[in-house]
mmCIF file of C-alpha atoms in Angstrom:
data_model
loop_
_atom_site.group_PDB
_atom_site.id
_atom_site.type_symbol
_atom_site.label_atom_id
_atom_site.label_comp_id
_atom_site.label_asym_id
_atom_site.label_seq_id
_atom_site.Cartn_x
_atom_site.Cartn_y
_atom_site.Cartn_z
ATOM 1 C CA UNK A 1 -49.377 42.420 -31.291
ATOM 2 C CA UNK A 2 -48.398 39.946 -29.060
ATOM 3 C CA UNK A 3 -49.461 40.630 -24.890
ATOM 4 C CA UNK A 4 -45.856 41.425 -23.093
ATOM 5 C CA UNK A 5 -46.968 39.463 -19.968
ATOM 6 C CA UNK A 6 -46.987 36.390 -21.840
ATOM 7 C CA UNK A 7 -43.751 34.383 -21.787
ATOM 8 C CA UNK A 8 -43.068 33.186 -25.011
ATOM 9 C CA UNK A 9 -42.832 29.152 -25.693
ATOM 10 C CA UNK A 10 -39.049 29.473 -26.096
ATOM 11 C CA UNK A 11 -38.705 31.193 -23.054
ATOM 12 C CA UNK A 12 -40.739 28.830 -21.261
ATOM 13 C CA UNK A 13 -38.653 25.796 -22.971
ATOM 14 C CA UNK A 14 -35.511 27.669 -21.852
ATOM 15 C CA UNK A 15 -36.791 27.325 -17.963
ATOM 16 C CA UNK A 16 -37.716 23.769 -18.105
ATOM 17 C CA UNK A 17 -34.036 23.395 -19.837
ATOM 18 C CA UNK A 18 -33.050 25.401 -16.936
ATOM 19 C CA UNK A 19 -34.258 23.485 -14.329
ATOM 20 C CA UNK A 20 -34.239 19.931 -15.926
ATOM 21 C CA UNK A 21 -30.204 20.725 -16.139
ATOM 22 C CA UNK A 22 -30.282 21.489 -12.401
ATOM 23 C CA UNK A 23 -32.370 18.243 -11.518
ATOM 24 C CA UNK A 24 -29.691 16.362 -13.528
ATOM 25 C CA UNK A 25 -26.961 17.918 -11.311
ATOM 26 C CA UNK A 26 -29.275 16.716 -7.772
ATOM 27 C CA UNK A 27 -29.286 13.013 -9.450
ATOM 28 C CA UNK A 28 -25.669 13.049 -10.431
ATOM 29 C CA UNK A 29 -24.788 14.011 -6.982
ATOM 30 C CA UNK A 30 -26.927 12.166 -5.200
ATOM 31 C CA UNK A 31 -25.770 8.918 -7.416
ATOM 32 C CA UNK A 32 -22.111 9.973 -6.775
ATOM 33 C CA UNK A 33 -23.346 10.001 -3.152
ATOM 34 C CA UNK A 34 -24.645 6.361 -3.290
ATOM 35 C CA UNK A 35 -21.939 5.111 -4.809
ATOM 36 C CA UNK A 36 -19.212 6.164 -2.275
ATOM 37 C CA UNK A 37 -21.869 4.550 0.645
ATOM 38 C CA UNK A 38 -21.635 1.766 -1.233
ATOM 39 C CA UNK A 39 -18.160 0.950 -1.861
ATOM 40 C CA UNK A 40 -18.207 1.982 1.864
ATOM 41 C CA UNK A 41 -20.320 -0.584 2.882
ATOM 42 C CA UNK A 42 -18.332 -3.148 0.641
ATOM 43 C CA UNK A 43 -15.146 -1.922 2.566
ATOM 44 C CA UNK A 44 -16.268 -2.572 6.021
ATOM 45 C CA UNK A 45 -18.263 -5.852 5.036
ATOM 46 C CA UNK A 46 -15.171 -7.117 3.637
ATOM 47 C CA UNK A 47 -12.981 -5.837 7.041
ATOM 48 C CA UNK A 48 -15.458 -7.519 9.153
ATOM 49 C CA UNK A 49 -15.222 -11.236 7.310
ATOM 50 C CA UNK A 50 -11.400 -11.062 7.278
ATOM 51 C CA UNK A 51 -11.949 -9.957 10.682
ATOM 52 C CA UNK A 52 -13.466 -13.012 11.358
ATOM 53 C CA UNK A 53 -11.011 -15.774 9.800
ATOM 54 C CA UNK A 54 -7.659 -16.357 10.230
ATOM 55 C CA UNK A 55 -4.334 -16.636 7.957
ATOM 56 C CA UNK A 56 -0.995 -17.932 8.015
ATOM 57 C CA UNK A 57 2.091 -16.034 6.774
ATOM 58 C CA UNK A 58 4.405 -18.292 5.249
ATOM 59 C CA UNK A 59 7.908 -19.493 6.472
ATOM 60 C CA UNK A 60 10.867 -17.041 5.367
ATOM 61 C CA UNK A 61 14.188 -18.408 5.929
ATOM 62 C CA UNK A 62 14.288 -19.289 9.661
ATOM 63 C CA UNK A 63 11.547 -17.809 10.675
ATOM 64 C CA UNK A 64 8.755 -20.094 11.507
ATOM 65 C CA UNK A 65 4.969 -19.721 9.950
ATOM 66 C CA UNK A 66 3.098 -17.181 11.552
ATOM 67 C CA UNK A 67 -1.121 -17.589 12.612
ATOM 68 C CA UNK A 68 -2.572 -14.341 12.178
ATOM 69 C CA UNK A 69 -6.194 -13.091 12.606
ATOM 70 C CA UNK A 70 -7.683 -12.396 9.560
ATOM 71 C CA UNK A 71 -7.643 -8.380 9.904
ATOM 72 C CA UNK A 72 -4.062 -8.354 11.292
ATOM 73 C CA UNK A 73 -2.458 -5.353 9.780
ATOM 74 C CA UNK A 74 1.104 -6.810 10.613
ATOM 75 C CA UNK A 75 0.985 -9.436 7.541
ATOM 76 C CA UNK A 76 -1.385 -8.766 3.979
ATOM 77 C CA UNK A 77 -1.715 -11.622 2.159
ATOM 78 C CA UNK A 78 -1.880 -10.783 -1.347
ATOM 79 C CA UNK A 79 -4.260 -13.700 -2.002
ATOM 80 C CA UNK A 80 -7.343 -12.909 0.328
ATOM 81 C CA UNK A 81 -7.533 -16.582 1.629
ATOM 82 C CA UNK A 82 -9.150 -16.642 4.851
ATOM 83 C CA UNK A 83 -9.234 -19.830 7.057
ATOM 84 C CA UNK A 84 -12.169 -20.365 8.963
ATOM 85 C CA UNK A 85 -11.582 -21.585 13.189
ATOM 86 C CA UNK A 86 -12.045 -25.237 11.801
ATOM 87 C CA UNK A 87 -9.366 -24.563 9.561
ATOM 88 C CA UNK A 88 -7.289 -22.883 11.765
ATOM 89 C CA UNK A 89 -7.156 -25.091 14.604
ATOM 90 C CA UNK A 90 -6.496 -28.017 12.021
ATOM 91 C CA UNK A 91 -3.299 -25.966 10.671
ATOM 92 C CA UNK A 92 -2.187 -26.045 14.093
ATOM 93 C CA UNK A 93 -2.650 -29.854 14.832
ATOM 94 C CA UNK A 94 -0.569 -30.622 11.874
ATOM 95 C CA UNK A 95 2.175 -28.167 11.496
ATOM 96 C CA UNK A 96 5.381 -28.711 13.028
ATOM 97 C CA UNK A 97 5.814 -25.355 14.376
ATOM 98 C CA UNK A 98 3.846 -22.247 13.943
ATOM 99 C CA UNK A 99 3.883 -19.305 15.874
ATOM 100 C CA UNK A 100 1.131 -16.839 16.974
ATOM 101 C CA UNK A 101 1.148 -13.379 15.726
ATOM 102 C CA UNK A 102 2.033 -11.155 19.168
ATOM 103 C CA UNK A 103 -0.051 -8.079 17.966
ATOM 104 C CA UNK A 104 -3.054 -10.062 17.308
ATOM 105 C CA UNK A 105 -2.291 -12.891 19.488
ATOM 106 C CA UNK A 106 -4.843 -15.420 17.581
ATOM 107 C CA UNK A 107 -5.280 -17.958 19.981
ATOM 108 C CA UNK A 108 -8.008 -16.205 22.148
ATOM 109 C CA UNK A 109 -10.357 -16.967 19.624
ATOM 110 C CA UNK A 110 -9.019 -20.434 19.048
ATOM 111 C CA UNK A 111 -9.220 -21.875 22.041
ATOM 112 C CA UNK A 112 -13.299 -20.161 22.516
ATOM 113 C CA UNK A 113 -16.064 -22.444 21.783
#
């Protein structure tokens, strides 16, 4: 006859089943948890280089070309191309006509060093 304060192996498999399940769960989480940091991190990298640069919103109709920082919320460009101040200031020297973006006003950090 067996001793009934022994746990049996299956029992004993059962609880490390249990608790390897519930270790899964932590690493799942905490890799869910990661991830969204991450793509965080990505988001606000990203924000901070088009922060940085500049682009210009085409002409429509009449309206003139517009300079916008890079992280002006007033015009998206679908493409992502960011102009660097070099770049910038040399789109100014040789277009005919383009206007700063009021809400941004992208000059201030033109016309510094």
């Amino acid at each position: 006859m067996s001793d009934p304060s022994q746990i049996s192996r299956l029992d004993k498999l059962r609880v490390t089943r249990e608790y390897l399940a519930y270790q899964l769960q932590r690493t799942d989480a905490t890799i869910r948890e990661l991830e969204a940091e991450e793509k965080q991190e990505r988001h606000r990298a990203e924000q901070a280089r088009a922060d940085q640069g500049w682009k210009i919103q085409p002409q429509r109709g009449e309206a003139p070309p517009v300079l916008h920082r890079g992280g002006c919320a007033t015009y998206k460009s679908r493409d992502g191309y960011l102009l660097d101040r070099g770049q910038a200031r040399l789109a100014l020297t040789h277009e005919t006509y383009i206007v700063m973006c009021e809400i941004c006003t992208p000059q201030t950090d033109l016309t510094d060093g």
